[in-house]
C-alpha cells in the first residue's frame, strides 16, 4: 500500500514511521510512506498556504490551490491504470473513525491523507477534491497530523504480512465486533494474584469457551452498544 500524507509539519511523522510495526511494514515492502509539505506547491512568492476567511471571523483558512496542486502531483506519480487513490480529509466534522473504516481502507492500494491546520479548509477542498472525511473523535486537535497517524497505524497493521506471527489483528478488540478477552502471562501467581485455572489447564476447548464468555462479559459491561450491534449482525 502506498501512503501519502500532505502536511505543513512533515517532521511530526518521522518518529512514527520509523518505529515498530510501521517501520517493519515498510522494510517488508508491505507499505510505503511519503510526507509532502504542500507549502512547496504554493504559487505565490511567500509560499503562503492560508488566507483570511471571506466574510470575516477568527483564524486562517487553508487555500485550495496548494492542496489541489499537491494532490495532482501525487496522482501523476502513479501509473494511469492504477486504482484511483482514496483522498482522505482529516476533520472533526468527518465520519467518526472505527475499526470498520480501518478494514475498508486496508483493501485499498493508495491512500492520500490531507492534514489541516489553523481554522480549517476552503470548502472547495471538501466538495471537489476528497473522497472521504474522517474524524478520530469528538474533540478538536490543532492539526490533522495526529489523526492521520492514528488512522495509518490502524490500517497498516491490518495489511497482510505487516504483523509478525506473534501478534494477531484478528482477535483484537472490535475485529470480531466485541472487546477482546483478558490476557495473562507469567508468573501464574503474582503477589498472590492468580491466573484463572482454566488458562493453565491445557484444555483448548475450555480455554476458547472461557475467552468467548469473557469477551462477551467485558463487552456487555463496558460497551453495551457494541454488543447490541454484534447481536444484530447476520451470521
Ligand atoms: N475549525 C475547525 C472545525 O471547527 O471544524 C477545526 C479546525 S482544527 C483546529 C485544525 C485541523 O485539525 C482540522 O482541519 C483537521 O485537519 C484537524 N483535526 C482537528 N480535530 C480533528 C479530529 N477530531 N479528527 C481529525 N482531524 C482533526
Tab-separated table of C-alpha atoms and ligand atoms in Angstrom:
chain	number	residue	atom	x	y	z
A	1	UNK	CA	0.000	0.000	0.000
A	2	UNK	CA	1.213	3.441	-0.921
A	3	UNK	CA	0.540	6.056	1.748
A	4	UNK	CA	0.922	9.748	1.041
A	5	UNK	CA	0.423	12.472	3.586
A	6	UNK	CA	0.057	16.171	2.857
A	7	UNK	CA	1.072	18.225	5.860
A	8	UNK	CA	2.641	21.542	6.811
A	9	UNK	CA	4.608	19.720	9.540
A	10	UNK	CA	6.231	16.669	7.882
A	11	UNK	CA	8.759	16.202	10.704
A	12	UNK	CA	5.941	15.113	13.011
A	13	UNK	CA	5.792	11.801	11.129
A	14	UNK	CA	9.466	10.883	11.334
A	15	UNK	CA	9.352	9.013	14.638
A	16	UNK	CA	6.068	7.297	13.917
A	17	UNK	CA	7.059	5.845	10.552
A	18	UNK	CA	10.459	4.751	11.857
A	19	UNK	CA	9.311	2.591	14.779
A	20	UNK	CA	7.671	-0.755	15.472
A	21	UNK	CA	5.112	-2.244	13.065
A	22	UNK	CA	5.035	0.738	10.680
A	23	UNK	CA	8.790	0.532	10.217
A	24	UNK	CA	8.693	-3.250	9.783
A	25	UNK	CA	5.863	-2.972	7.266
A	26	UNK	CA	7.992	-0.602	5.232
A	27	UNK	CA	11.025	-2.885	5.423
A	28	UNK	CA	8.935	-5.857	4.298
A	29	UNK	CA	7.563	-3.882	1.351
A	30	UNK	CA	4.009	-4.053	2.714
A	31	UNK	CA	3.595	-0.268	2.950
A	32	UNK	CA	5.473	2.815	1.788
A	33	UNK	CA	5.101	6.290	3.289
A	34	UNK	CA	5.769	9.713	1.889
A	35	UNK	CA	5.030	13.021	3.575
A	36	UNK	CA	4.790	16.068	1.318
A	37	UNK	CA	4.743	19.620	2.553
A	38	UNK	CA	2.032	21.264	0.489
A	39	UNK	CA	3.654	24.639	1.180
A	40	UNK	CA	6.109	23.597	-1.542
A	41	UNK	CA	3.222	23.853	-4.019
A	42	UNK	CA	2.169	27.405	-3.129
A	43	UNK	CA	2.207	29.522	-6.292
A	44	UNK	CA	2.957	32.837	-4.552
A	45	UNK	CA	6.315	34.298	-3.709
A	46	UNK	CA	5.956	33.982	0.100
A	47	UNK	CA	4.768	30.362	-0.075
A	48	UNK	CA	1.558	31.335	1.634
A	49	UNK	CA	-0.924	28.481	2.074
A	50	UNK	CA	-3.670	30.225	4.057
A	51	UNK	CA	-5.661	33.417	3.996
A	52	UNK	CA	-8.363	35.288	5.905
A	53	UNK	CA	-11.880	33.882	5.725
A	54	UNK	CA	-14.282	35.581	3.347
A	55	UNK	CA	-16.966	37.245	5.415
A	56	UNK	CA	-14.567	37.863	8.302
A	57	UNK	CA	-14.030	35.981	11.543
A	58	UNK	CA	-11.192	34.468	13.515
A	59	UNK	CA	-8.388	32.283	12.184
A	60	UNK	CA	-6.866	31.489	8.841
A	61	UNK	CA	-8.252	29.170	6.197
A	62	UNK	CA	-6.165	26.837	4.013
A	63	UNK	CA	-6.348	27.906	0.387
A	64	UNK	CA	-7.336	25.383	-2.263
A	65	UNK	CA	-4.511	25.965	-4.771
A	66	UNK	CA	-1.504	24.394	-2.945
A	67	UNK	CA	-3.536	21.358	-1.865
A	68	UNK	CA	-5.140	20.724	-5.272
A	69	UNK	CA	-1.737	21.041	-6.970
A	70	UNK	CA	-0.036	18.765	-4.418
A	71	UNK	CA	-2.700	16.083	-4.919
A	72	UNK	CA	-2.417	16.388	-8.718
A	73	UNK	CA	1.321	15.892	-8.429
A	74	UNK	CA	0.906	12.760	-6.254
A	75	UNK	CA	-1.618	11.305	-8.680
A	76	UNK	CA	0.779	11.856	-11.579
A	77	UNK	CA	3.417	9.774	-9.795
A	78	UNK	CA	1.375	6.574	-10.105
A	79	UNK	CA	0.634	4.575	-13.253
A	80	UNK	CA	-2.509	5.845	-15.058
A	81	UNK	CA	-4.084	2.356	-14.923
A	82	UNK	CA	-3.646	2.150	-11.118
A	83	UNK	CA	-6.738	2.143	-8.911
A	84	UNK	CA	-7.553	5.783	-8.025
A	85	UNK	CA	-6.404	6.807	-4.541
A	86	UNK	CA	-8.713	7.441	-1.603
A	87	UNK	CA	-8.177	11.102	-0.686
A	88	UNK	CA	-8.945	11.421	2.983
A	89	UNK	CA	-9.549	14.735	4.694
A	90	UNK	CA	-8.807	14.830	8.417
A	91	UNK	CA	-11.582	16.847	10.013
A	92	UNK	CA	-13.509	16.813	13.292
A	93	UNK	CA	-16.613	17.124	11.116
A	94	UNK	CA	-15.947	13.819	9.334
A	95	UNK	CA	-17.316	10.322	9.756
A	96	UNK	CA	-16.239	9.036	13.176
A	97	UNK	CA	-13.381	6.580	12.575
A	98	UNK	CA	-13.819	2.953	13.678
A	99	UNK	CA	-12.243	-0.438	13.019
A	100	UNK	CA	-14.724	-0.891	10.139
A	101	UNK	CA	-13.144	2.083	8.350
A	102	UNK	CA	-9.681	0.598	9.001
A	103	UNK	CA	-10.763	-2.726	7.461
A	104	UNK	CA	-12.212	-0.979	4.430
A	105	UNK	CA	-9.155	1.242	3.874
A	106	UNK	CA	-6.829	-1.750	4.248
A	107	UNK	CA	-8.239	-3.084	0.940
A	108	UNK	CA	-7.005	-0.036	-0.998
A	109	UNK	CA	-3.726	0.399	-2.911
A	110	UNK	CA	-3.150	4.103	-2.366
A	111	UNK	CA	-4.252	6.471	0.396
A	112	UNK	CA	-3.663	10.220	0.472
A	113	UNK	CA	-4.218	11.973	3.814
A	114	UNK	CA	-4.829	15.726	3.967
A	115	UNK	CA	-3.867	17.238	7.305
A	116	UNK	CA	-5.397	20.587	8.084
A	117	UNK	CA	-4.209	23.242	10.490
A	118	UNK	CA	-5.420	26.640	11.654
A	119	UNK	CA	-9.134	27.324	11.375
A	120	UNK	CA	-9.766	24.804	8.623
A	121	UNK	CA	-10.063	24.402	4.867
A	122	UNK	CA	-11.590	26.197	1.985
A	123	UNK	CA	-14.859	24.324	1.440
A	124	UNK	CA	-13.985	23.576	-2.213
A	125	UNK	CA	-11.358	21.107	-0.960
A	126	UNK	CA	-14.125	19.152	0.743
A	127	UNK	CA	-16.522	19.453	-2.151
A	128	UNK	CA	-14.266	18.863	-5.133
A	129	UNK	CA	-11.138	17.004	-4.087
A	130	UNK	CA	-11.636	14.459	-1.336
A	131	UNK	CA	-13.263	11.043	-1.365
A	132	UNK	CA	-13.579	10.672	2.424
A	133	UNK	CA	-13.781	12.876	5.518
A	134	UNK	CA	-12.707	11.241	8.761
A	135	UNK	CA	-12.644	12.337	12.384
A	136	UNK	CA	-10.873	10.396	15.125
A	137	UNK	CA	-13.293	11.606	17.784
A	138	UNK	CA	-15.418	14.401	19.116
A	139	UNK	CA	-12.646	16.775	20.126
A	140	UNK	CA	-10.591	19.331	18.242
A	141	UNK	CA	-6.888	18.818	17.568
A	142	UNK	CA	-4.502	21.552	16.486
A	143	UNK	CA	-3.887	19.785	13.200
A	144	UNK	CA	-4.708	16.646	11.253
A	145	UNK	CA	-1.265	15.043	11.707
A	146	UNK	CA	-2.022	13.084	14.880
A	147	UNK	CA	-5.328	11.946	13.429
A	148	UNK	CA	-3.629	10.745	10.229
A	149	UNK	CA	-1.046	8.839	12.299
A	150	UNK	CA	-3.806	7.076	14.238
A	151	UNK	CA	-5.520	6.011	11.030
A	152	UNK	CA	-2.334	4.972	9.237
A	153	UNK	CA	-1.211	2.844	12.196
A	154	UNK	CA	-4.564	1.083	12.478
A	155	UNK	CA	-4.722	0.410	8.709
A	156	UNK	CA	-1.146	-0.773	8.197
A	157	UNK	CA	-1.342	-3.356	10.998
A	158	UNK	CA	-4.204	-4.996	9.059
A	159	UNK	CA	-2.209	-5.388	5.830
A	160	UNK	CA	-1.232	-8.989	5.115
A	161	UNK	CA	2.317	-9.566	6.345
A	162	UNK	CA	2.511	-6.412	8.487
A	163	UNK	CA	2.259	-8.162	11.836
A	164	UNK	CA	4.623	-10.939	12.877
A	165	UNK	CA	3.257	-14.357	13.818
A	166	UNK	CA	3.352	-13.383	17.466
A	167	UNK	CA	0.782	-10.626	17.000
A	168	UNK	CA	-2.666	-11.109	15.598
A	169	UNK	CA	-5.107	-8.473	14.430
A	170	UNK	CA	-7.929	-10.999	14.073
A	171	UNK	CA	-8.539	-11.424	17.802
A	172	UNK	CA	-8.088	-7.744	18.654
A	173	UNK	CA	-10.951	-5.788	20.140
A	174	UNK	CA	-13.516	-4.647	17.535
A	175	UNK	CA	-12.319	-7.079	14.817
A	176	UNK	CA	-14.908	-9.637	15.884
A	177	UNK	CA	-17.338	-6.916	16.911
A	178	UNK	CA	-16.538	-7.495	20.620
A	179	UNK	CA	-13.841	-6.374	23.047
A	180	UNK	CA	-11.009	-8.839	23.448
A	181	UNK	CA	-10.891	-11.246	26.411
A	182	UNK	CA	-8.391	-10.601	29.256
A	183	UNK	CA	-4.797	-11.761	28.751
A	184	UNK	CA	-2.312	-13.143	31.313
A	185	UNK	CA	1.342	-14.116	31.158
A	186	UNK	CA	3.936	-15.490	33.606
A	187	UNK	CA	4.060	-15.803	36.563
A	188	UNK	CA	0.928	-17.825	37.324
A	189	UNK	CA	0.880	-16.297	40.800
A	190	UNK	CA	1.986	-12.665	41.112
A	191	UNK	CA	1.890	-11.282	44.646
A	192	UNK	CA	-0.916	-13.693	45.440
A	193	UNK	CA	-2.998	-12.688	42.399
A	194	UNK	CA	-3.575	-15.835	40.396
A	195	UNK	CA	-4.145	-16.534	36.737
A	196	UNK	CA	-7.549	-18.231	36.150
A	197	UNK	CA	-7.124	-22.026	36.439
A	198	UNK	CA	-8.696	-22.707	33.061
A	199	UNK	CA	-5.813	-20.957	31.268
A	200	UNK	CA	-3.333	-23.352	32.879
A	201	UNK	CA	-5.469	-26.443	32.200
A	202	UNK	CA	-4.160	-27.182	28.703
A	203	UNK	CA	-7.772	-27.851	27.623
A	204	UNK	CA	-8.045	-25.746	24.473
A	205	UNK	CA	-11.782	-26.148	24.033
A	206	UNK	CA	-12.383	-24.966	27.605
A	207	UNK	CA	-9.951	-22.073	27.129
A	208	UNK	CA	-11.773	-20.942	23.972
A	209	UNK	CA	-15.108	-21.201	25.774
A	210	UNK	CA	-13.769	-19.083	28.674
A	211	UNK	CA	-12.330	-16.485	26.310
A	212	UNK	CA	-15.588	-16.135	24.385
A	213	UNK	CA	-17.567	-15.786	27.622
A	214	UNK	CA	-15.107	-13.188	28.970
A	215	UNK	CA	-15.179	-11.294	25.713
A	216	UNK	CA	-18.987	-11.140	25.855
A	217	UNK	CA	-18.965	-10.194	29.550
A	218	UNK	CA	-16.466	-7.378	29.001
A	219	UNK	CA	-18.343	-6.019	26.041
A	220	UNK	CA	-21.639	-6.151	27.960
A	221	UNK	CA	-20.077	-4.278	30.911
A	222	UNK	CA	-18.030	-1.706	29.034
A	223	UNK	CA	-19.591	-1.300	25.601
A	224	UNK	CA	-23.224	-2.447	25.521
A	225	UNK	CA	-23.585	-0.518	22.238
A	226	UNK	CA	-21.126	-2.932	20.582
A	227	UNK	CA	-22.950	-5.935	21.977
A	228	UNK	CA	-26.253	-4.777	20.501
A	229	UNK	CA	-24.665	-4.344	17.061
A	230	UNK	CA	-22.964	-7.757	17.406
A	231	UNK	CA	-26.252	-9.499	18.184
A	232	UNK	CA	-27.894	-7.886	15.179
A	233	UNK	CA	-25.122	-8.935	12.784
A	234	UNK	CA	-26.159	-11.612	10.265
A	235	UNK	CA	-24.297	-14.923	10.825
B	1	LIG	N1	-12.444	24.963	12.750
B	1	LIG	C1	-12.482	23.546	12.505
B	1	LIG	C2	-13.854	22.995	12.888
B	1	LIG	O1	-14.449	23.528	13.806
B	1	LIG	O2	-14.283	22.008	12.281
B	1	LIG	C3	-11.402	22.837	13.317
B	1	LIG	C4	-10.019	23.097	12.812
B	1	LIG	S1	-8.767	22.242	13.711
B	1	LIG	C5	-8.179	23.444	14.798
B	1	LIG	C6	-7.452	22.122	12.572
B	1	LIG	C7	-7.340	20.825	11.826
B	1	LIG	O3	-7.055	19.767	12.733
B	1	LIG	C8	-8.527	20.342	11.057
B	1	LIG	O4	-8.623	20.997	9.799
B	1	LIG	C9	-8.278	18.867	10.926
B	1	LIG	O5	-7.390	18.575	9.857
B	1	LIG	C10	-7.570	18.549	12.219
B	1	LIG	N2	-8.443	17.954	13.241
B	1	LIG	C11	-8.853	18.538	14.391
B	1	LIG	N3	-9.610	17.729	15.121
B	1	LIG	C12	-9.697	16.566	14.443
B	1	LIG	C13	-10.363	15.328	14.680
B	1	LIG	N4	-11.097	15.127	15.765
B	1	LIG	N5	-10.211	14.347	13.753
B	1	LIG	C14	-9.489	14.544	12.634
B	1	LIG	N6	-8.841	15.704	12.355
B	1	LIG	C15	-8.941	16.701	13.236
